[in-house]
XYZ file of C-alpha atoms in Angstrom:
391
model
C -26.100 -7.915 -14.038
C -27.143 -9.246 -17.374
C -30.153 -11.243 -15.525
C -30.990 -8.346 -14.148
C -30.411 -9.110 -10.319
C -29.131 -5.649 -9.659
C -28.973 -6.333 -6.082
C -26.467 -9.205 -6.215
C -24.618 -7.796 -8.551
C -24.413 -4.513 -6.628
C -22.940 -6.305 -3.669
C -20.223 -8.365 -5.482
C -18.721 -5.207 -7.444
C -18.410 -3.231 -4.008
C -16.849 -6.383 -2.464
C -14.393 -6.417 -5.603
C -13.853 -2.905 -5.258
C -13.012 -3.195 -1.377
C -10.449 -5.876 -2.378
C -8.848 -4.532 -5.213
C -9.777 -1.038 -7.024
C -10.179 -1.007 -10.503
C -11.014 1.333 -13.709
C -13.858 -1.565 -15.054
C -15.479 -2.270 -11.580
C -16.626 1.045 -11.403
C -17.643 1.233 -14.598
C -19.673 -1.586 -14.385
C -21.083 -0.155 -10.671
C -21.923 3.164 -12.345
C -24.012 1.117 -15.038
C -26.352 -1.209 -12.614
C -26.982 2.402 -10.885
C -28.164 3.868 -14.236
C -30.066 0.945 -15.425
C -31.785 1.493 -11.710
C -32.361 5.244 -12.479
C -30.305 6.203 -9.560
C -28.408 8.929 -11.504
C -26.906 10.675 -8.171
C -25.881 7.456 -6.878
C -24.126 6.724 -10.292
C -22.263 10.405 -10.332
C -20.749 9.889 -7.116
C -19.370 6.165 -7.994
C -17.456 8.036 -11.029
C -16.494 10.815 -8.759
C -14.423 8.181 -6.903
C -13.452 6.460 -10.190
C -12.172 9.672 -11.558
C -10.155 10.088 -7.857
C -8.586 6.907 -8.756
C -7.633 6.894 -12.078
C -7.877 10.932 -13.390
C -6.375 9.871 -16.755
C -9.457 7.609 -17.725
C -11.006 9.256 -20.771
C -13.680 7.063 -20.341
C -14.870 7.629 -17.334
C -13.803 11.534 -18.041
C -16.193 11.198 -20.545
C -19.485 9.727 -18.488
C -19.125 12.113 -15.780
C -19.386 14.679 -18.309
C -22.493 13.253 -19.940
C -24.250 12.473 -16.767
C -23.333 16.745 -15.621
C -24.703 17.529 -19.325
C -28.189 15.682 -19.199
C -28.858 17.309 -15.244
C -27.975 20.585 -16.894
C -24.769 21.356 -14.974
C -23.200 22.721 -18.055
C -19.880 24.113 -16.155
C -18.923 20.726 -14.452
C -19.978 18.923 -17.285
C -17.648 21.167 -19.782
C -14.778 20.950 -17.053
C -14.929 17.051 -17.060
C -15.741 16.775 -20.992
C -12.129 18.861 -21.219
C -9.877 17.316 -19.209
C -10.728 13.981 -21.202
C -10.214 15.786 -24.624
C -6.646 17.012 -22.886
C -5.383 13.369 -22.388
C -7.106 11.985 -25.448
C -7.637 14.980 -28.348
C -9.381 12.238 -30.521
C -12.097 11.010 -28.228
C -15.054 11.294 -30.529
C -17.521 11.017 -27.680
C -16.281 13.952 -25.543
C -15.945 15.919 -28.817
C -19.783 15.221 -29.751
C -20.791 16.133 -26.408
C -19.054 19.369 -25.928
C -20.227 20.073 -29.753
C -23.858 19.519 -28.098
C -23.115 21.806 -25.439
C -22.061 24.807 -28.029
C -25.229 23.985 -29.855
C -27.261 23.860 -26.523
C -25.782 27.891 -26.390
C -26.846 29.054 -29.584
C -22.943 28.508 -31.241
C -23.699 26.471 -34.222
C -20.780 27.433 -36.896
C -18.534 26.303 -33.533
C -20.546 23.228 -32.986
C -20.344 21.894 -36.423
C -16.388 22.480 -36.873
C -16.391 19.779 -33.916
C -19.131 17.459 -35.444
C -16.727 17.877 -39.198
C -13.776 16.436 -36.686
C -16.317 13.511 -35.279
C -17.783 12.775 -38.322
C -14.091 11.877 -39.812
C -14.013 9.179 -36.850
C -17.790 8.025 -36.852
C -19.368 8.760 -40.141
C -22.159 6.807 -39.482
C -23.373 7.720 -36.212
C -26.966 8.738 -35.849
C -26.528 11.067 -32.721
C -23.792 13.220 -34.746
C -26.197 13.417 -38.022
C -29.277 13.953 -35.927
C -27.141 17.382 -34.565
C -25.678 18.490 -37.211
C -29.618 18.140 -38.662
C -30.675 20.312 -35.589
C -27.704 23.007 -35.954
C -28.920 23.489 -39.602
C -32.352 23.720 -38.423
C -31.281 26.372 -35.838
C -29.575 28.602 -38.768
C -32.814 28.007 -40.792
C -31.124 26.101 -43.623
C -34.267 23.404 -43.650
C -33.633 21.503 -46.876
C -29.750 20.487 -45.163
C -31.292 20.188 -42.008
C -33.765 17.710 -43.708
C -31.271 15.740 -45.430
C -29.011 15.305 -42.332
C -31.776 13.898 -40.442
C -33.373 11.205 -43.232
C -29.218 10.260 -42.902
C -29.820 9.808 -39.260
C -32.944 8.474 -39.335
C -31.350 5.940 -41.840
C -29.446 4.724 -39.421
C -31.613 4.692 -36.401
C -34.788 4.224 -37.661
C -36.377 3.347 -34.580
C -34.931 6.718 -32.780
C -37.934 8.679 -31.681
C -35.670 12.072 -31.069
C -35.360 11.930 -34.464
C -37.801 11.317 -35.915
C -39.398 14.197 -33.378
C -36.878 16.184 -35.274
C -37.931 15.764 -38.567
C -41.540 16.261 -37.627
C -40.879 19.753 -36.524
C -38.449 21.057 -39.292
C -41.653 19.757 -42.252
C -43.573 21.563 -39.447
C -41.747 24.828 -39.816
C -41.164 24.458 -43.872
C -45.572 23.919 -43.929
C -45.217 20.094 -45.168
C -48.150 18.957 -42.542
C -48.498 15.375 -43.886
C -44.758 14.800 -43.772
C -44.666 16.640 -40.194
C -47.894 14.038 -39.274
C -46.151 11.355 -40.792
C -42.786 11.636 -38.487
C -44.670 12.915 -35.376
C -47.095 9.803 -35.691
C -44.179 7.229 -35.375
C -42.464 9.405 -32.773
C -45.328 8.623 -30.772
C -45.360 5.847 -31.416
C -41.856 4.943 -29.902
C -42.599 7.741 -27.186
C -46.437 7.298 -26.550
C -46.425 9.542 -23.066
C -44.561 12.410 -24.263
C -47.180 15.565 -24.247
C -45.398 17.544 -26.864
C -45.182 15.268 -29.304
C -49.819 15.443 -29.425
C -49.122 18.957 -29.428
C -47.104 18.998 -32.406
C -49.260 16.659 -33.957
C -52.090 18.863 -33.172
C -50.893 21.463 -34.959
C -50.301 19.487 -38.321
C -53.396 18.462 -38.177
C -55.107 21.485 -37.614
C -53.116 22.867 -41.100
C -54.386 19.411 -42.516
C -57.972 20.472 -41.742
C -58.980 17.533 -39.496
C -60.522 19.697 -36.441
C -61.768 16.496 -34.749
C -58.453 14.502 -34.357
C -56.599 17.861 -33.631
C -58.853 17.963 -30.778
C -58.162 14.423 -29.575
C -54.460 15.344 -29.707
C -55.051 18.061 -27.423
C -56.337 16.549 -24.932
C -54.237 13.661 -24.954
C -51.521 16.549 -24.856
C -53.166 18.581 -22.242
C -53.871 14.999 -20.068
C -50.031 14.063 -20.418
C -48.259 17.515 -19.738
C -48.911 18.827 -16.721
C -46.393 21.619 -16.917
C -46.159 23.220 -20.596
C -48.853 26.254 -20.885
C -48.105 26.408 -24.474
C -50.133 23.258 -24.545
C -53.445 24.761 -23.469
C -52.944 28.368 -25.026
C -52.484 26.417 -28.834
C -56.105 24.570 -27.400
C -57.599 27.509 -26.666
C -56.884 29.365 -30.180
C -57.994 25.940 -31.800
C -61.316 26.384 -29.772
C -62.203 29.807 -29.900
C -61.522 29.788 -33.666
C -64.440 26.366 -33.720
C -66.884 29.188 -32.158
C -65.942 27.337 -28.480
C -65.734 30.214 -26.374
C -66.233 28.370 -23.154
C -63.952 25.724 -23.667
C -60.879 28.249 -25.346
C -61.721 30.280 -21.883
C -61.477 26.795 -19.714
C -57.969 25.752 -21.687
C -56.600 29.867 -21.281
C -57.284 30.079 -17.254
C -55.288 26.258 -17.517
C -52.764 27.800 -19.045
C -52.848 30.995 -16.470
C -52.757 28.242 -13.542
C -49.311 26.361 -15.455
C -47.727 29.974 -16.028
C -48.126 31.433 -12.149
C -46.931 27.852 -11.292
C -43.672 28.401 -13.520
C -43.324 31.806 -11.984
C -43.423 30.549 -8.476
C -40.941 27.672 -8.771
C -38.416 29.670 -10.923
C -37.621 32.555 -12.895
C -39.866 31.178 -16.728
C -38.394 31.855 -19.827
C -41.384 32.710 -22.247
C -40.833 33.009 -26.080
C -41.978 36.600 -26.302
C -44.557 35.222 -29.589
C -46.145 33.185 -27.155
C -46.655 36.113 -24.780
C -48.093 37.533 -27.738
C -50.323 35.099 -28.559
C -51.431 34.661 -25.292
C -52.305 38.547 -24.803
C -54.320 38.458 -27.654
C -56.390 35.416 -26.771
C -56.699 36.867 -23.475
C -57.765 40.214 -25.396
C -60.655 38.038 -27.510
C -62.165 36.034 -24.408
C -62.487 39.408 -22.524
C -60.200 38.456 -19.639
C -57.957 41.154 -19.938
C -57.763 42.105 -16.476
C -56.935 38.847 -14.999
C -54.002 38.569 -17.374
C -51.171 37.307 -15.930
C -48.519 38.057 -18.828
C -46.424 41.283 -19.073
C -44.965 41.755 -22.519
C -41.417 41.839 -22.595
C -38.968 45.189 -23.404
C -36.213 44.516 -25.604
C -33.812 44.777 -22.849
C -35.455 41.657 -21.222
C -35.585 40.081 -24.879
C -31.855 40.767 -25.225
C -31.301 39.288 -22.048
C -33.595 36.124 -22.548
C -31.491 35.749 -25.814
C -28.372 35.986 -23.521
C -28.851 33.879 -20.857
C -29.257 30.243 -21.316
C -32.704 28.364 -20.546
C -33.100 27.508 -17.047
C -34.983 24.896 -17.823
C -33.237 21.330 -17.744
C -36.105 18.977 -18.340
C -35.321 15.168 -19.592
C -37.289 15.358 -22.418
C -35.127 19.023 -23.571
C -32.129 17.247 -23.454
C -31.741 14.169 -25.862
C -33.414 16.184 -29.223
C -29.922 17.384 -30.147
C -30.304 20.791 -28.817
C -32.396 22.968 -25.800
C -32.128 25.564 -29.099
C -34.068 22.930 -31.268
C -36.682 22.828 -28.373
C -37.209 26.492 -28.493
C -37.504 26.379 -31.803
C -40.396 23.875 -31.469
C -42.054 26.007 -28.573
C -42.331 28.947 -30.910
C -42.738 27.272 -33.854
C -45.989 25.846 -32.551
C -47.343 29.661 -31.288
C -46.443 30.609 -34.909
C -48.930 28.338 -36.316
C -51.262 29.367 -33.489
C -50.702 32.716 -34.137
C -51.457 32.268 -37.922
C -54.853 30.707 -37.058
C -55.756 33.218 -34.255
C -58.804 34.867 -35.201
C -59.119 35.153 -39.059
C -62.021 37.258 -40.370
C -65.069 35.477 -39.749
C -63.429 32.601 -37.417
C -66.588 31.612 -34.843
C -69.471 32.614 -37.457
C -71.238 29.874 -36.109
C -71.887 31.382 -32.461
C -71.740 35.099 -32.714
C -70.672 36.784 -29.498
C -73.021 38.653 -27.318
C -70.683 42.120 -27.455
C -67.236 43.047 -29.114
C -64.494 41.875 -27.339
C -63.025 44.221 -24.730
C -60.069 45.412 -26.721
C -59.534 44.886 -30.562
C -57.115 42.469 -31.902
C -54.304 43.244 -33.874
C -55.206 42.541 -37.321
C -52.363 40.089 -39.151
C -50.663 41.357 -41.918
C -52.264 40.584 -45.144
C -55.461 39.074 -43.469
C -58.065 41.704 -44.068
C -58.131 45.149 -45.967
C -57.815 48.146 -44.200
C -60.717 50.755 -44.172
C -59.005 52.915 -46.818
C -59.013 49.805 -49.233
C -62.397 49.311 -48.792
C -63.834 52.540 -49.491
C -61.304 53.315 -52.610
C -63.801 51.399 -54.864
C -66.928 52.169 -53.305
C -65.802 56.157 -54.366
C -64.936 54.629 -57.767
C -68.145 53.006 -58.534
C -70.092 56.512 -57.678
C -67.756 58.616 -59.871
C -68.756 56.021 -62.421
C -72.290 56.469 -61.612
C -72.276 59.942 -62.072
C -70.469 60.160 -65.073
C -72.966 57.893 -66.451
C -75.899 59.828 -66.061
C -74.325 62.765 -67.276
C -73.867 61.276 -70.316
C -77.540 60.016 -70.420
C -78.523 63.197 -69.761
C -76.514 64.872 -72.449
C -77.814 62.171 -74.878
């Protein structure tokens, strides 16, 4: 196993197991079938190990993990239990089922169980890096900062981490720290599309339109599924004066969202539908718009049920919350650079666009403000030359 012949040692653990069963064998059986990425193949060997010995904590414990990171969240919580039954201090089941709370939006529950962990294994970067991402998650940034330096401390080469800590300085408006964090994520994690997107985004705040556009199309070239991707792009390019290409990047993004809606039922943050109608609103493609804006009921309900999506990459960054969080996050900065008075002076459109855009608060002056002092200065005026004249 430890040369790597996975083969061999494949066939001499299942000839050990057929001559005498035992708790390490299929341990060691499950392992070779996860180092081989054959994670269905490894589920069923602890099925069988769990059959023979239910009281194993241990294996308890992996089955639980392996249900958590395909998303089965009710097997995985069954399994994760039963160990925490026969062994109440098992710091690994307790971190996991802490994950799972957090995963669901419960983060006061999920850090009572990381307070019980953490007086086991203080120094355990996985249990920081959470806690990090359940402070992030009830917008307490400075502790959410803190607990992740700790857990970057102690895993400094951990690139959900440092992901992490990119997005929180990206949500508190520190772009060179958020470039600084996302930059050696990628570096660890070089074909992971949201990481350029993030990235992107920093730099765009940081004023360097050229390499923002690099990152977006390394972004764009790496995730083929994401529209959020392409609809940040687009607002990048249309506010450059690059109609064409924002237009190109939003019909991407139409293709990736009719895609989503085909294979499953999509869960879109409702400021990216936003974002998106708008853009569609300023390239004059309102017709072919493919988003409906959700009521509150459906918001409610979004809020309610938890994310269908089960990705690997949602997974292992502490929380599918935390991911969210970085989803909107990123349409929030989007949404702060859509469209700012005077954004594509450089190539005037032909006509108006087809339907106005909703002004952002505090971006320009209503009409009211603008013609209070133009009624001032002609009061003025007049009261001027009736003094001249009564001079």
């Amino acid at each position: 196993m430890y040369l790597k012949h996975f083969n061999k040692a494949r066939d001499q653990l299942n000839n050990a197991l057929e001559l005498n069963r035992h708790d390490l064998t299929y341990m060691m059986l499950g392992k070779i079938h996860l180092l081989e990425g054959e994670t269905d193949k490894a589920i069923e060997v602890y099925k069988k190990a769990v059959e023979f010995s239910p009281e194993n904590t241990d294996l308890l414990t992996t089955l639980g993990l392996l249900y958590l990171q395909l998303g089965d969240y009710q097997k995985a919580f069954e399994h994760l239990g039963n160990a925490l039954t026969y062994d109440p201090g098992n710091y690994k089941a307790t971190l996991a089922a802490g994950s799972m709370m957090q995963a669901h939006g419960d983060f006061d529950v999920a850090l009572s169980k990381y307070r019980v962990v953490a007086s086991t294994v203080p120094e355990s970067p996985p249990l920081w890096n959470n806690i990090g991402m359940c402070f992030f998650g009830k917008k307490k940034y400075v502790a959410a900062i803190s607990c992740l330096k700790r857990a970057n401390y102690l895993a400094p080469f951990d690139w959900k981490i440092l992901y992490n800590l990119g997005l929180v300085h990206l949500t508190m408006q520190q772009y060179a720290s958020a470039f600084h964090f996302l930059s050696a994520a990628i570096n660890f994690q070089p074909k992971m599309g949201e990481l350029y997107m993030l990235l992107a985004v920093a730099l765009t705040n940081l004023e360097d339109i050229e390499n923002a556009k690099r990152s977006y199309e390394q972004a764009v070239a790496l995730d083929k599924c994401n529209p959020l991707v392409n609809l940040n792009y687009a607002v990048l390019l249309y506010n450059q004066g690059d109609k064409k290409g924002a237009l190109c990047q939003y019909q991407e993004m139409e293709k990736k969202v009719n895609a989503a809606k085909e294979s499953s039922a999509p869960d879109f943050d409702p400021e990216m539908v936003e974002v998106a109608q708008k853009m569609g609103a300023a390239l004059q493609v309102g017709e072919s718009l493919v988003w409906t804006k959700p009521s509150k009921e459906s918001k409610s309900k979004q809020r309610a049920a938890p994310s269908g999506k089960s990705s690997s990459t949602q997974q292992p960054l502490g929380s599918n919350q935390a991911l969210g969080q970085a989803m909107s996050s990123a349409a929030g900065y989007g949404k702060t650079m859509q469209l700012p008075p005077g954004a594509g002076a450089s190539a005037p459109l032909a006509k108006p666009p087809s339907l106005p855009l909703e002004p952002e608060p505090g971006s320009e002056t209503s009409p009211e403000e603008t013609s209070a002092p133009t009624g001032a200065e002609e009061q003025r005026k007049e009261k001027r030359k009736s003094r001249q004249a009564a001079d």
